[in-house]
XYZ file of C-alpha atoms in Angstrom:
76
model
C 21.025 2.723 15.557
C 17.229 3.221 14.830
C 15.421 5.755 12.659
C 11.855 6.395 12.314
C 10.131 4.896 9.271
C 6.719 6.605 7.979
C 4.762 3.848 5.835
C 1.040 3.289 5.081
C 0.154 1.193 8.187
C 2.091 3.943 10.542
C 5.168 5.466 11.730
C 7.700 2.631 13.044
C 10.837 2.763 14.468
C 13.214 0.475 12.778
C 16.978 -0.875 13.545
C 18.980 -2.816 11.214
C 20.850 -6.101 12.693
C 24.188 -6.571 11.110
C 24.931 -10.726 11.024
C 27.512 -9.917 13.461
C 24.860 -8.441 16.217
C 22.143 -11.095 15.406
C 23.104 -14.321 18.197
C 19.815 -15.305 18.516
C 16.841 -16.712 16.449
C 13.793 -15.420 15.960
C 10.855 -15.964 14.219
C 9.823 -14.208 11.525
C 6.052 -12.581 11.831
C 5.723 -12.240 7.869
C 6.698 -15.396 6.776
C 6.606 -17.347 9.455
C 10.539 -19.224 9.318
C 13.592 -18.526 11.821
C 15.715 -16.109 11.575
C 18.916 -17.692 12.580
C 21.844 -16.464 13.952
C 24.372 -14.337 12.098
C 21.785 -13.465 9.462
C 20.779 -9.678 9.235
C 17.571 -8.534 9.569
C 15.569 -5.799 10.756
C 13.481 -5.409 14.084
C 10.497 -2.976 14.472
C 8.316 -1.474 16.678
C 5.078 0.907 16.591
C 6.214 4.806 16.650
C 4.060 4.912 20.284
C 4.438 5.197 23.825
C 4.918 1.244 24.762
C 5.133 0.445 21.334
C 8.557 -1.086 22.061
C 6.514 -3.832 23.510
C 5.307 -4.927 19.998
C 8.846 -5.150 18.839
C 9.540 -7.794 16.282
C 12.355 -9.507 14.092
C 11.617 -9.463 10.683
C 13.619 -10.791 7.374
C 14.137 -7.704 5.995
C 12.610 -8.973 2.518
C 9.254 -9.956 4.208
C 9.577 -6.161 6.111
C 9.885 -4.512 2.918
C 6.710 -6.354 1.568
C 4.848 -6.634 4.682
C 2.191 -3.764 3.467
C 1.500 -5.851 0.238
C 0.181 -9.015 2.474
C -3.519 -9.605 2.249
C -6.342 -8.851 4.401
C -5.936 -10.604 7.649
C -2.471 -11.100 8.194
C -0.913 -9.162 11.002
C 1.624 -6.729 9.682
C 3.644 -6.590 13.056
């Protein structure tokens, strides 16, 4: 299930993965390690028309935090 998230950088919509519904790994654009398989997490993507295209898998510490990273970093 996703829900719209307002933050600083934007309005995102965000699903949480339960360990059970994560079979993949991904890699993590905040701190830059895998997220493997069976560990929850959180994927987002810009609140825009064809923002799903820009969806990522995040840890969901390093998703919480991403607005505190510094000036040039990519927050998504």
């Amino acid at each position: 299930m996703e829900r719209v998230e307002d933050w600083p950088d934007g309005e995102w919509k965000v699903r949480r993965v339960s360990g059970a519904g994560a079979d993949k790994m991904y890699r993590c654009p905040g701190c830059d390690h895998e997220i493997r398989p069976g560990l929850p997490h959180v994927v987002s993507w810009p609140n825009w028309t064809g923002g799903e295209d820009e969806r990522r898998h995040w840890h969901t510490a390093c998703w919480s935090k991403r607005v505190e990273r510094g000036p040039g970093r990519s927050r998504y």
